[in-house]
Coordinates of C-alpha atoms and ligand atoms in Angstrom, one line a residue:
M30 CA -0.1 0.2 -0.1
K31 CA 0.9 3.4 -0.2
T32 CA 2.6 5.1 2.7
P33 CA 0.3 8.3 3.7
V34 CA 1.1 11.8 3.1
L35 CA 1.8 13.0 6.5
L36 CA 3.9 10.6 7.1
I37 CA 6.1 10.6 3.7
L38 CA 6.1 14.8 5.2
T39 CA 7.5 14.0 8.6
H40 CA 10.0 12.2 7.7
A41 CA 11.1 14.4 4.6
I42 CA 10.7 17.6 6.8
F43 CA 13.1 15.9 9.8
G44 CA 15.0 13.9 7.6
L45 CA 14.5 11.0 9.7
N46 CA 14.5 8.6 7.2
P47 CA 14.1 8.2 3.7
V48 CA 10.8 6.6 2.4
F49 CA 11.7 3.8 1.1
A50 CA 9.8 1.0 -0.7
D51 CA 7.3 -1.1 1.4
V52 CA 5.5 -4.1 1.8
T53 CA 2.4 -5.2 2.6
T54 CA 0.7 -8.6 4.6
T55 CA -2.7 -9.3 4.8
I56 CA -3.4 -11.1 7.7
V57 CA -5.3 -14.3 6.7
A58 CA -8.5 -14.0 9.4
S59 CA -10.3 -17.6 8.5
S60 CA -6.2 -19.5 9.3
N61 CA -6.5 -21.8 12.3
Y62 CA -3.0 -23.5 13.3
G63 CA -4.3 -24.3 17.0
V64 CA -4.6 -23.1 20.3
W65 CA -1.1 -21.9 21.4
E66 CA 0.0 -24.1 24.7
G67 CA 2.8 -21.9 25.3
W68 CA 6.4 -21.4 25.6
G69 CA 8.9 -22.5 28.0
T70 CA 12.3 -24.0 29.2
S71 CA 14.4 -26.8 29.7
L72 CA 15.6 -27.1 33.5
A73 CA 18.5 -29.4 33.2
W74 CA 21.0 -27.6 33.5
W75 CA 21.1 -24.2 34.0
A76 CA 18.2 -24.9 37.2
V77 CA 20.7 -27.5 38.5
A78 CA 22.8 -24.7 39.1
F79 CA 20.4 -22.1 39.8
G80 CA 17.4 -23.2 40.8
D81 CA 17.2 -21.0 44.1
R82 CA 17.4 -18.3 42.6
D83 CA 13.8 -16.3 42.9
D84 CA 14.9 -13.2 40.8
L85 CA 15.7 -15.5 37.7
A86 CA 12.7 -17.7 38.2
D87 CA 10.9 -13.9 38.5
A88 CA 12.3 -13.3 35.0
V89 CA 11.8 -16.5 33.1
F90 CA 8.2 -17.5 34.4
S91 CA 6.8 -14.6 35.3
L92 CA 5.6 -11.1 33.5
K93 CA 6.7 -8.6 36.3
D94 CA 10.3 -6.7 36.2
A95 CA 12.6 -8.7 37.2
S96 CA 16.0 -7.5 38.5
V97 CA 18.9 -9.8 37.6
N98 CA 22.6 -8.4 38.8
G99 CA 21.4 -5.1 38.7
V100 CA 19.5 -5.0 35.4
T101 CA 15.8 -5.0 34.8
L102 CA 14.0 -7.6 32.6
P103 CA 10.5 -8.1 31.1
G104 CA 9.6 -11.0 32.8
L105 CA 9.5 -14.1 30.3
G106 CA 6.1 -15.4 31.3
M107 CA 6.9 -18.9 30.3
N108 CA 4.3 -21.5 31.6
I109 CA 6.3 -24.5 30.1
V110 CA 8.4 -26.5 32.4
R111 CA 10.6 -29.4 30.9
Y112 CA 12.2 -31.5 34.1
N113 CA 15.1 -33.5 33.4
A114 CA 14.9 -37.0 35.0
G115 CA 19.0 -37.7 35.4
A116 CA 20.7 -40.8 34.8
T117 CA 23.7 -40.0 37.1
S118 CA 24.7 -41.7 41.1
S119 CA 27.9 -42.1 42.6
N120 CA 26.7 -45.2 44.4
S121 CA 28.5 -48.4 43.6
I122 CA 26.4 -51.8 43.1
D123 CA 28.3 -54.8 44.0
G124 CA 31.4 -53.5 42.8
E125 CA 30.3 -51.8 39.8
S126 CA 29.7 -48.2 39.8
M127 CA 28.8 -45.1 36.8
V128 CA 31.6 -44.9 33.8
R129 CA 32.1 -41.4 33.1
S130 CA 33.3 -40.2 29.6
P131 CA 36.6 -38.1 29.6
K132 CA 35.2 -35.5 28.6
V133 CA 32.0 -34.9 30.1
D134 CA 31.2 -31.9 32.2
P135 CA 30.2 -32.7 35.5
F136 CA 27.6 -30.3 35.5
R137 CA 25.9 -31.8 32.7
L138 CA 25.9 -35.3 34.5
V139 CA 22.2 -35.0 36.8
N140 CA 21.7 -36.8 39.7
G141 CA 18.9 -39.5 39.2
Y142 CA 16.6 -40.9 41.8
W143 CA 16.9 -44.7 41.4
L144 CA 20.4 -46.0 42.5
D145 CA 20.1 -49.6 42.4
W146 CA 18.5 -52.8 40.8
T147 CA 17.4 -53.9 44.7
S148 CA 13.9 -52.6 44.6
S149 CA 11.4 -50.6 42.8
D150 CA 9.8 -49.8 45.4
P151 CA 10.1 -45.8 46.1
A152 CA 9.9 -46.0 49.6
S153 CA 13.1 -48.1 49.8
S154 CA 16.5 -47.3 50.5
S155 CA 17.1 -47.6 46.4
W156 CA 15.7 -44.9 45.9
L157 CA 17.2 -41.6 46.8
W158 CA 14.4 -38.6 46.6
S159 CA 16.7 -35.8 48.3
T160 CA 19.3 -35.4 45.4
D161 CA 18.6 -32.7 42.8
A162 CA 16.9 -30.4 44.8
K163 CA 17.9 -27.2 43.0
Q164 CA 16.0 -28.3 39.6
R165 CA 12.7 -29.4 41.6
S166 CA 12.9 -25.8 43.2
M167 CA 13.2 -24.0 40.1
M168 CA 10.3 -26.2 38.7
Q169 CA 8.1 -25.1 42.1
K170 CA 8.9 -21.8 41.9
A171 CA 8.0 -21.8 37.9
Q172 CA 4.5 -23.1 39.4
S173 CA 4.2 -20.6 41.9
R174 CA 4.6 -17.9 39.1
G175 CA 1.9 -19.3 36.7
A176 CA 3.8 -22.0 34.7
D177 CA 0.9 -24.5 33.9
L178 CA 2.2 -27.4 31.5
F179 CA 5.0 -29.9 33.0
E180 CA 7.1 -32.3 31.1
L181 CA 9.5 -35.2 32.2
F182 CA 12.1 -35.9 30.2
S183 CA 15.3 -38.2 29.8
N184 CA 18.3 -37.9 28.4
S185 CA 19.1 -41.2 29.6
P186 CA 18.4 -44.0 31.6
M187 CA 20.3 -44.6 35.0
W188 CA 24.0 -46.0 34.2
W189 CA 22.8 -49.3 35.9
Q190 CA 20.2 -49.7 33.1
L191 CA 22.7 -49.0 30.8
Y192 CA 25.4 -51.8 28.9
N193 CA 28.2 -50.0 29.6
H194 CA 27.4 -48.0 32.9
N195 CA 28.4 -44.8 30.8
P196 CA 25.3 -42.2 30.8
S197 CA 26.7 -40.3 27.9
G198 CA 26.4 -43.4 25.2
S199 CA 27.5 -46.4 23.9
D200 CA 31.0 -47.1 23.3
N201 CA 30.6 -45.9 19.6
G202 CA 27.7 -43.8 19.6
S203 CA 25.6 -45.1 17.4
S204 CA 24.4 -48.2 19.2
D205 CA 21.5 -48.7 21.5
N206 CA 22.9 -48.3 25.5
L207 CA 19.6 -49.8 27.2
Q208 CA 20.3 -53.0 28.0
S209 CA 17.6 -55.3 26.6
W210 CA 16.3 -56.7 29.8
N211 CA 15.4 -53.2 31.4
Y212 CA 13.3 -52.0 28.7
Q213 CA 10.3 -52.2 31.3
Q214 CA 12.5 -50.9 34.1
F215 CA 13.4 -48.0 32.2
A216 CA 9.4 -47.0 32.4
V217 CA 9.3 -48.0 35.7
Y218 CA 11.8 -45.1 36.4
L219 CA 10.6 -42.3 34.8
S220 CA 6.4 -43.5 35.7
T221 CA 7.9 -43.8 39.3
I222 CA 9.1 -40.3 39.3
A223 CA 5.9 -38.5 37.8
L224 CA 3.8 -40.4 40.6
Y225 CA 6.2 -39.3 43.5
A226 CA 6.4 -35.9 41.8
K227 CA 2.3 -36.1 42.4
N228 CA 2.1 -37.0 45.0
N229 CA 5.2 -35.0 47.2
W230 CA 6.0 -32.5 45.1
G231 CA 2.7 -30.8 43.7
I232 CA 3.8 -31.4 40.4
T233 CA 1.3 -33.5 37.9
F234 CA 3.4 -33.9 34.9
D235 CA 1.5 -33.2 31.4
S236 CA 3.4 -35.8 29.6
V237 CA 6.8 -37.8 29.7
E238 CA 9.3 -37.7 27.0
A239 CA 11.8 -41.2 27.4
F240 CA 13.8 -40.5 24.7
N241 CA 16.5 -37.3 24.0
E242 CA 17.6 -36.8 20.3
P243 CA 17.2 -41.0 20.0
S244 CA 18.7 -41.8 16.5
A245 CA 21.7 -39.6 16.4
N246 CA 24.8 -41.4 16.3
W247 CA 26.5 -38.8 18.6
W248 CA 25.6 -40.2 22.2
N249 CA 29.0 -41.7 22.7
G250 CA 30.4 -42.5 26.5
K251 CA 34.0 -42.2 24.8
T252 CA 33.6 -38.4 24.0
G253 CA 30.5 -37.4 25.6
T254 CA 30.0 -34.1 27.1
Q255 CA 26.8 -34.5 28.8
E256 CA 24.2 -37.5 29.4
G257 CA 22.9 -39.2 25.6
C258 CA 21.8 -42.3 24.8
H259 CA 20.9 -43.6 21.3
F260 CA 17.7 -45.5 20.8
N261 CA 17.2 -47.5 17.6
V262 CA 13.5 -47.5 16.0
A263 CA 12.5 -50.8 16.7
T264 CA 13.7 -50.6 20.9
Q265 CA 11.3 -47.1 21.2
Q266 CA 8.7 -49.0 19.8
E267 CA 9.3 -51.9 22.3
V268 CA 10.0 -49.2 25.2
L269 CA 6.6 -47.4 24.7
P270 CA 4.3 -49.8 25.5
Y271 CA 5.7 -50.4 28.4
L272 CA 5.9 -46.7 29.5
R273 CA 2.2 -46.2 29.0
S274 CA 1.3 -49.6 30.7
E275 CA 3.5 -48.4 33.9
L276 CA 2.3 -44.7 33.8
N277 CA -1.6 -46.1 33.6
S278 CA -0.8 -49.0 36.7
R279 CA 0.1 -45.7 38.6
G280 CA -3.4 -43.3 38.2
L281 CA -1.1 -41.7 35.5
S282 CA -3.4 -42.7 32.3
S283 CA -4.3 -39.0 31.7
V284 CA -0.5 -38.4 31.2
L285 CA 0.4 -38.2 27.5
I286 CA 3.9 -40.1 26.5
S287 CA 5.8 -37.4 23.7
A288 CA 8.2 -38.7 21.5
S289 CA 10.7 -38.6 20.2
D290 CA 12.6 -35.3 20.7
E291 CA 14.7 -35.7 17.4
N292 CA 17.2 -33.3 16.7
T293 CA 15.9 -32.7 13.2
Y294 CA 12.6 -32.1 11.5
D295 CA 13.6 -34.6 9.0
A296 CA 14.4 -37.2 11.2
A297 CA 11.5 -36.9 13.2
V298 CA 9.5 -37.7 10.0
S299 CA 11.5 -40.5 9.6
T300 CA 11.6 -41.8 13.0
W301 CA 7.7 -41.3 13.4
K302 CA 7.1 -43.1 10.3
G303 CA 9.0 -45.9 11.6
L304 CA 7.1 -46.6 14.6
N305 CA 4.3 -49.2 14.3
S306 CA 0.6 -48.7 15.2
T307 CA 1.1 -50.0 18.6
A308 CA 3.7 -47.6 19.3
K309 CA 2.4 -44.8 17.8
A310 CA -1.0 -44.9 20.3
T311 CA 0.6 -44.3 22.6
V312 CA 1.7 -41.2 22.3
G313 CA 0.1 -38.2 22.5
Q314 CA 2.5 -35.6 21.5
I315 CA 4.9 -35.7 19.1
N316 CA 8.3 -33.3 19.7
V317 CA 10.8 -32.1 17.9
H318 CA 13.9 -30.3 18.3
G319 CA 14.8 -27.0 16.0
Y320 CA 18.5 -27.8 15.6
Q321 CA 18.0 -27.9 11.6
Y322 CA 17.0 -24.3 12.1
G323 CA 16.7 -22.9 8.3
N324 CA 16.4 -26.2 7.2
G325 CA 14.2 -29.4 7.1
D326 CA 10.6 -30.1 5.7
R327 CA 8.7 -28.7 8.9
S328 CA 5.5 -29.0 7.0
A329 CA 6.1 -32.7 6.5
L330 CA 5.9 -33.2 9.9
Y331 CA 3.1 -30.7 10.6
N332 CA 1.1 -33.3 8.1
Q333 CA 2.2 -36.4 10.2
A334 CA 1.1 -34.7 13.3
K335 CA -2.1 -33.4 11.8
S336 CA -2.9 -36.9 10.1
A337 CA -2.4 -38.3 13.0
G338 CA -4.8 -36.5 15.7
K339 CA -1.5 -35.5 17.6
K340 CA -0.2 -32.5 19.7
L341 CA 3.2 -30.9 18.2
W342 CA 5.6 -29.2 19.9
N343 CA 9.2 -27.7 19.0
S344 CA 10.5 -28.9 22.7
E345 CA 13.8 -27.9 22.3
Y346 CA 15.3 -24.5 20.5
G347 CA 19.0 -23.2 21.3
E348 CA 21.9 -21.6 19.0
S349 CA 24.9 -19.4 19.9
D350 CA 24.0 -16.6 18.0
A351 CA 23.1 -14.0 20.8
T352 CA 22.2 -11.2 18.9
G353 CA 18.0 -13.3 18.3
S354 CA 18.9 -13.1 14.8
Q355 CA 18.4 -16.7 14.2
L356 CA 16.0 -17.1 16.8
I357 CA 13.0 -14.7 15.2
S358 CA 14.2 -16.3 11.8
N359 CA 13.3 -20.1 13.2
V360 CA 10.7 -19.1 15.2
I361 CA 8.7 -17.5 11.8
L362 CA 9.5 -20.2 10.1
D363 CA 8.4 -22.8 13.0
F364 CA 5.2 -20.8 12.8
R365 CA 4.6 -20.8 8.9
W366 CA 5.1 -24.2 8.5
L367 CA 5.7 -26.5 11.4
H368 CA 3.0 -24.9 13.3
P369 CA 3.9 -26.2 17.0
T370 CA 1.5 -25.1 19.9
A371 CA 4.3 -24.8 22.2
W372 CA 8.0 -23.6 21.4
V373 CA 10.7 -24.5 24.0
Y374 CA 14.1 -22.4 24.7
W375 CA 16.9 -25.2 25.8
Q376 CA 18.8 -23.2 28.2
I377 CA 18.1 -19.9 29.7
I378 CA 21.6 -19.3 31.0
D379 CA 24.3 -21.1 28.8
G380 CA 27.8 -19.2 27.4
G381 CA 29.3 -18.9 24.1
G382 CA 25.8 -16.8 23.1
W383 CA 24.0 -19.7 23.5
G384 CA 22.2 -18.4 26.8
L385 CA 19.5 -16.0 27.1
I386 CA 21.5 -14.7 30.3
T387 CA 25.0 -15.3 29.9
G388 CA 26.2 -17.0 32.5
D389 CA 28.4 -20.3 34.0
D390 CA 26.6 -23.0 35.3
A391 CA 29.7 -25.1 36.3
A392 CA 31.4 -21.5 38.2
G393 CA 27.9 -20.5 38.9
T394 CA 28.4 -17.0 37.6
L395 CA 26.4 -14.9 35.7
S396 CA 26.3 -11.9 34.0
G397 CA 23.9 -10.2 31.8
P398 CA 21.3 -10.8 29.3
T399 CA 21.7 -11.4 25.2
Q400 CA 19.9 -9.0 22.8
K401 CA 18.6 -12.7 22.3
Y402 CA 16.3 -12.5 25.9
Y403 CA 14.8 -9.5 24.5
V404 CA 13.6 -10.4 20.6
L405 CA 12.1 -13.5 22.9
A406 CA 10.1 -11.4 24.9
Q407 CA 8.8 -9.5 22.0
L408 CA 7.0 -12.7 21.7
T409 CA 6.6 -14.9 24.5
R410 CA 4.7 -12.1 26.4
H411 CA 2.1 -11.0 24.0
I412 CA 1.5 -14.6 22.2
R413 CA 0.1 -16.2 25.0
P414 CA -1.7 -19.6 25.9
G415 CA -5.1 -20.0 24.9
M416 CA -4.4 -17.8 21.9
R417 CA -5.2 -19.0 18.3
I418 CA -2.8 -19.3 16.0
L419 CA -3.6 -17.0 12.5
D420 CA -1.4 -17.5 9.4
S421 CA 0.5 -13.9 9.0
G422 CA 0.4 -14.0 5.2
C423 CA 4.2 -13.8 5.1
D424 CA 8.0 -15.0 6.0
Y425 CA 8.4 -12.1 8.2
A426 CA 5.8 -12.0 10.6
V427 CA 3.6 -14.4 13.1
A428 CA 0.3 -13.6 14.6
A429 CA -1.7 -14.9 17.1
Y430 CA -5.4 -14.1 18.3
D431 CA -7.1 -13.9 21.4
T432 CA -10.7 -14.2 21.1
S433 CA -11.9 -13.3 24.3
A434 CA -10.0 -10.0 24.7
H435 CA -10.8 -9.4 20.9
K436 CA -6.9 -8.8 20.2
L437 CA -5.0 -9.3 17.4
V438 CA -0.9 -9.6 18.1
I439 CA 1.5 -9.7 15.3
V440 CA 5.8 -10.1 15.9
A441 CA 7.1 -9.1 12.4
V442 CA 10.9 -8.6 11.3
N443 CA 12.2 -6.5 8.5
W444 CA 15.4 -8.0 7.3
G445 CA 16.2 -5.3 4.4
D446 CA 16.7 -2.1 4.2
A447 CA 14.9 0.2 6.4
Q448 CA 11.1 0.6 4.8
Y449 CA 7.4 0.6 6.6
L450 CA 5.5 -2.9 7.2
N451 CA 2.5 -2.3 6.5
F452 CA -0.4 -4.7 7.7
D453 CA -4.1 -5.3 6.0
L454 CA -6.6 -6.4 8.0
S455 CA -9.2 -6.7 6.0
Q456 CA -10.1 -10.1 6.1
F457 CA -11.2 -9.5 10.2
G458 CA -15.1 -9.1 10.3
T459 CA -13.9 -5.9 12.7
P460 CA -10.4 -4.9 12.0
G461 CA -10.2 -3.0 14.6
Q462 CA -12.0 1.0 15.5
S463 CA -9.9 3.3 12.8
G464 CA -8.0 6.1 14.6
A465 CA -6.8 3.1 17.5
T466 CA -3.9 2.9 19.5
I467 CA -1.8 0.4 19.1
Q468 CA 0.9 -0.2 21.4
R469 CA 3.9 -1.6 19.5
W470 CA 7.0 -2.9 21.4
S471 CA 10.4 -3.0 19.7
T472 CA 14.3 -4.9 20.2
Q473 CA 16.6 -4.4 17.8
I474 CA 18.7 -7.2 16.8
S475 CA 21.9 -7.1 18.2
S476 CA 21.9 -4.0 19.9
G477 CA 19.6 -0.7 20.1
D478 CA 16.0 -1.3 21.6
K479 CA 15.6 -3.5 24.1
Y480 CA 11.8 -4.4 24.5
A481 CA 10.8 -0.5 24.2
T482 CA 7.5 0.5 23.7
Y483 CA 5.7 3.3 22.0
K484 CA 2.1 4.6 21.5
D485 CA 2.7 6.0 17.9
T486 CA 0.8 3.9 15.9
T487 CA -3.0 4.1 14.8
L488 CA -5.2 2.1 12.9
S489 CA -6.3 3.8 9.5
G490 CA -9.2 1.7 8.5
S491 CA -8.2 -1.6 8.1
K492 CA -4.5 -1.1 7.8
F493 CA -1.7 -0.1 10.1
W494 CA 1.9 0.7 9.4
S495 CA 5.3 1.4 11.0
Y496 CA 8.6 2.4 10.1
F497 CA 11.2 -0.9 11.1
A498 CA 14.9 -0.1 10.4
K499 CA 16.6 -3.1 9.4
N500 CA 17.0 -6.3 11.3
Q501 CA 14.2 -4.2 13.9
V502 CA 11.6 -6.5 15.2
Q503 CA 8.2 -5.1 16.6
T504 CA 5.4 -6.3 18.6
F505 CA 1.6 -5.2 17.9
E506 CA -1.7 -5.5 20.0
V507 CA -4.4 -4.3 18.1
P508 CA -8.0 -4.1 20.2
G509 CA -11.3 -4.4 19.0
V510 CA -10.5 -6.6 16.7
V511 CA -13.2 -9.6 15.7
L512 CA -13.2 -12.5 13.5
Ligands
NAG630 C1 28.8 -50.3 18.1 O1 28.8 -50.9 18.8 C2 27.6 -51.8 18.3 C3 27.7 -53.1 19.6 O2 29.0 -53.2 19.9 C4 27.7 -52.9 17.0 O3 27.0 -53.8 16.5 C5 27.6 -52.0 16.0 O4 27.9 -52.2 14.8 C6 28.7 -50.5 16.5 N1 28.1 -49.6 15.0 C7 28.9 -49.1 14.6 C8 28.9 -47.9 13.4 O5 30.5 -49.4 14.8
NAG631 C1 4.4 -53.1 17.6 O1 6.1 -53.5 17.9 C2 5.9 -53.7 19.3 C3 7.3 -54.2 19.8 O2 8.0 -54.7 19.1 C4 4.7 -55.3 19.2 O3 4.8 -55.3 20.6 C5 3.8 -54.9 18.7 O4 2.8 -56.1 18.2 C6 4.0 -54.7 17.3 N1 2.6 -53.8 16.7 C7 2.0 -54.0 15.3 C8 0.5 -53.8 14.6 O5 2.4 -54.7 14.8

């Protein structure tokens, strides 16, 4: 659409921004990619280090302003928690003890609850329920701030259930490590934690995930830096029915099984297709990790999930780009082609650009937020659980609609030269009141605006527009929109 004369004059007079070509997208009001369940994070390993910090819990799981190391952060308002059931313990059993990869980062070995094969009774001394207190503490802080979706996930079964007793993986990385006589015992382990959490921690897990990137060939006990375990698809197919029946027998039949947390969209399609109908029937939710970034056939996985009637989550995403550029790019690709109903960042605190807040889990030290934190805030604070996900009509924006508040949310990024982005709401029954103020928030990728807010945008008929610098992310909340 044409840029209004008034804006051209304003910019011409003050010489702020030369007027460039602009682009328009029409939000597809009739589209519906499901009800948004939320945004989240996995707790291991940052919460093992920082699980007692209320300031971090405020920043991650509330919408309040939180002061972290003297910096006031807009709370991300995440409501999904992935709790990691550890695989590590220091005890010996009949002279046998855990084997460690020479490369393993001790902080990435998470203490597990089941110490030995003597007894499956959670009240027996074979279970140590006091371990891993900080990860549990953060989970409970999250809950008290409003988190309402909890997933229990495993990177590896307990070490003593593994052929080589090494929770970083098999000796060559590409073969199964769970002993074939322990398939059911692994299901007993996770189901027992789920029941114990319900009875003792006040946490009812909504889902349980037994496999983490199971088809990968890098879960290697000789070179691994963390816990991990390869599972052939045929093995997953045998474990899944045990997990279903062990959950059911503990009165947890409403707890979903999610699978298989493959590393890429393409691997997830291949694994899903490889499971037989019995195994597929046990799964309520397909999880996938977003490590294929700009590649992979997201649509193919969406089509598999949709035709099977399963929920679909991007259950783990992370990268080393501290600017937020890759993150916003990949979230948009996910909304446009994968259509997950939840999106989970891997580690809140980490180094090397991976963290939303830079820190060192092992040293227990924190510095400041990355720009990626503010880019993610542009999404998590506005696209909220319960909203209907819409087709934005373009590859530079996402859109969601709050049916009860009659609010339309658009988050957009401008990759190219500075220009106006125009948004056409003409497909809505009521596109809002012409002249209404549209609040907007802005974060500049890399540096600049950090979730700054402005009230300088108005609806003009059924359209509005905003001037975007190169690499600027803006969020808009349009009031009074009726489908
Ligand atoms: C890995 O080790 C297993 C068990 O020893 C073996 O069956 C498999 O062929 C090995 N795979 C590779 C790629 O070396
Ligand atoms: C699927 O695989 C499991 C485990 O191998 C087996 O018990 C079950 O009978 C299979 N189901 C079908 C429909 O083939």
